[in-house]
Amino acid sequence: MTCRECEKKIPDFIGRRMDYLGMKRFLEHVDACGSCREELVIQFLIQEGMARLEDGDVFDLQRELQEHLEEARRRIRVHEGILRVGTMFEVLTMAGILGIVVWILL
Ligand SMILES: [Zn+2]
């Protein structure tokens, strides 16, 4: 992902409008790229900060961004866990079918 693509995705990330793959690529870029991480912090502060000012809430946005990032990472881990289990089942099913075929043929 390029910096330009990454910047365009920042509002989607903040608004949680991202699919698993987009989120994964986005986080990989943000982890590796200091200027995009900075851009994310700024946009998060602006977007969430404005919303909070309207609500009149007390807020700790730096921490909230950390939590937002953590949540995204957690979701990626869960998703990858499901993918792994899915692959395992596929392999087991294939092995089962193969076993039956061999059993019939012998
Ligand atoms: Zn970048």
Tab-separated table of C-alpha atoms and ligand atoms in Angstrom:
chain	number	residue	atom	x	y	z
A	1	MET	CA	0.000	0.000	0.000
A	2	THR	CA	1.305	3.447	-0.872
A	3	CYS	CA	1.107	6.475	1.426
A	4	ARG	CA	-1.494	8.044	-0.834
A	5	GLU	CA	-3.744	4.969	-0.617
A	6	CYS	CA	-3.186	4.794	3.094
A	7	GLU	CA	-4.190	8.420	3.648
A	8	LYS	CA	-7.387	7.898	1.688
A	9	LYS	CA	-8.296	4.979	3.953
A	10	ILE	CA	-7.815	6.829	7.238
A	11	PRO	CA	-11.450	8.037	7.518
A	12	ASP	CA	-12.662	4.505	6.785
A	13	PHE	CA	-10.433	3.138	9.498
A	14	ILE	CA	-11.618	5.677	12.052
A	15	GLY	CA	-15.240	5.067	11.086
A	16	ARG	CA	-14.731	1.262	11.200
A	17	ARG	CA	-15.769	0.939	7.575
A	18	MET	CA	-13.095	-1.518	6.554
A	19	ASP	CA	-13.009	-5.166	5.628
A	20	TYR	CA	-10.482	-7.551	7.076
A	21	LEU	CA	-7.990	-7.385	4.230
A	22	GLY	CA	-8.146	-3.606	3.942
A	23	MET	CA	-7.635	-3.267	7.672
A	24	LYS	CA	-4.701	-5.649	7.667
A	25	ARG	CA	-2.955	-3.814	4.818
A	26	PHE	CA	-3.727	-0.481	6.429
A	27	LEU	CA	-2.259	-1.482	9.796
A	28	GLU	CA	0.808	-2.982	8.151
A	29	HIS	CA	1.459	0.305	6.410
A	30	VAL	CA	0.774	2.444	9.474
A	31	ASP	CA	3.094	0.256	11.549
A	32	ALA	CA	5.884	0.696	9.036
A	33	CYS	CA	5.327	4.326	8.037
A	34	GLY	CA	5.810	7.127	10.527
A	35	SER	CA	4.240	9.884	8.472
A	36	CYS	CA	1.014	7.949	7.865
A	37	ARG	CA	0.842	7.067	11.554
A	38	GLU	CA	1.140	10.760	12.336
A	39	GLU	CA	-1.573	11.532	9.812
A	40	LEU	CA	-3.811	8.919	11.417
A	41	VAL	CA	-3.296	10.435	14.874
A	42	ILE	CA	-4.107	13.920	13.598
A	43	GLN	CA	-7.228	12.852	11.718
A	44	PHE	CA	-8.409	10.763	14.642
A	45	LEU	CA	-7.968	13.683	17.025
A	46	ILE	CA	-9.832	16.015	14.691
A	47	GLN	CA	-12.693	13.664	13.843
A	48	GLU	CA	-13.280	12.174	17.281
A	49	GLY	CA	-12.398	15.410	19.057
A	50	MET	CA	-15.066	17.354	17.182
A	51	ALA	CA	-17.690	14.720	17.962
A	52	ARG	CA	-16.764	14.782	21.643
A	53	LEU	CA	-16.851	18.548	21.875
A	54	GLU	CA	-20.428	18.405	20.653
A	55	ASP	CA	-21.276	15.742	23.220
A	56	GLY	CA	-19.449	17.660	25.936
A	57	ASP	CA	-17.693	14.468	27.044
A	58	VAL	CA	-14.405	14.306	28.851
A	59	PHE	CA	-11.985	12.488	26.620
A	60	ASP	CA	-8.572	10.961	26.366
A	61	LEU	CA	-8.156	10.621	22.640
A	62	GLN	CA	-4.592	9.330	22.566
A	63	ARG	CA	-5.689	6.363	24.635
A	64	GLU	CA	-8.814	5.905	22.577
A	65	LEU	CA	-6.786	5.747	19.379
A	66	GLN	CA	-4.609	3.085	20.989
A	67	GLU	CA	-7.745	1.143	21.891
A	68	HIS	CA	-9.089	1.619	18.380
A	69	LEU	CA	-5.858	0.194	16.947
A	70	GLU	CA	-5.883	-2.649	19.453
A	71	GLU	CA	-9.444	-3.528	18.547
A	72	ALA	CA	-8.537	-3.619	14.848
A	73	ARG	CA	-5.578	-5.886	15.557
A	74	ARG	CA	-7.754	-8.142	17.696
A	75	ARG	CA	-10.296	-8.420	14.897
A	76	ILE	CA	-7.547	-9.353	12.438
A	77	ARG	CA	-6.289	-12.043	14.818
A	78	VAL	CA	-9.792	-13.472	15.272
A	79	HIS	CA	-10.353	-13.437	11.528
A	80	GLU	CA	-7.051	-15.212	10.899
A	81	GLY	CA	-7.928	-17.753	13.579
A	82	ILE	CA	-11.198	-18.505	11.788
A	83	LEU	CA	-9.378	-18.808	8.469
A	84	ARG	CA	-6.941	-21.282	9.981
A	85	VAL	CA	-9.704	-23.403	11.495
A	86	GLY	CA	-11.524	-23.288	8.146
A	87	THR	CA	-8.441	-24.530	6.319
A	88	MET	CA	-7.990	-27.265	8.886
A	89	PHE	CA	-11.563	-28.464	8.322
A	90	GLU	CA	-11.025	-28.430	4.568
A	91	VAL	CA	-7.925	-30.558	4.948
A	92	LEU	CA	-9.763	-32.946	7.283
A	93	THR	CA	-12.685	-33.196	4.858
A	94	MET	CA	-10.336	-33.912	1.970
A	95	ALA	CA	-8.537	-36.530	4.043
A	96	GLY	CA	-11.906	-38.055	4.968
A	97	ILE	CA	-13.053	-38.231	1.349
A	98	LEU	CA	-9.730	-39.681	0.317
A	99	GLY	CA	-10.016	-42.261	3.076
A	100	ILE	CA	-13.494	-43.287	1.903
A	101	VAL	CA	-12.362	-43.533	-1.739
A	102	VAL	CA	-9.400	-45.683	-0.745
A	103	TRP	CA	-11.679	-47.824	1.451
A	104	ILE	CA	-14.156	-48.339	-1.434
A	105	LEU	CA	-11.436	-49.153	-3.949
A	106	LEU	CA	-9.646	-51.688	-1.773
B	1	ZN	ZN	2.888	5.968	4.501
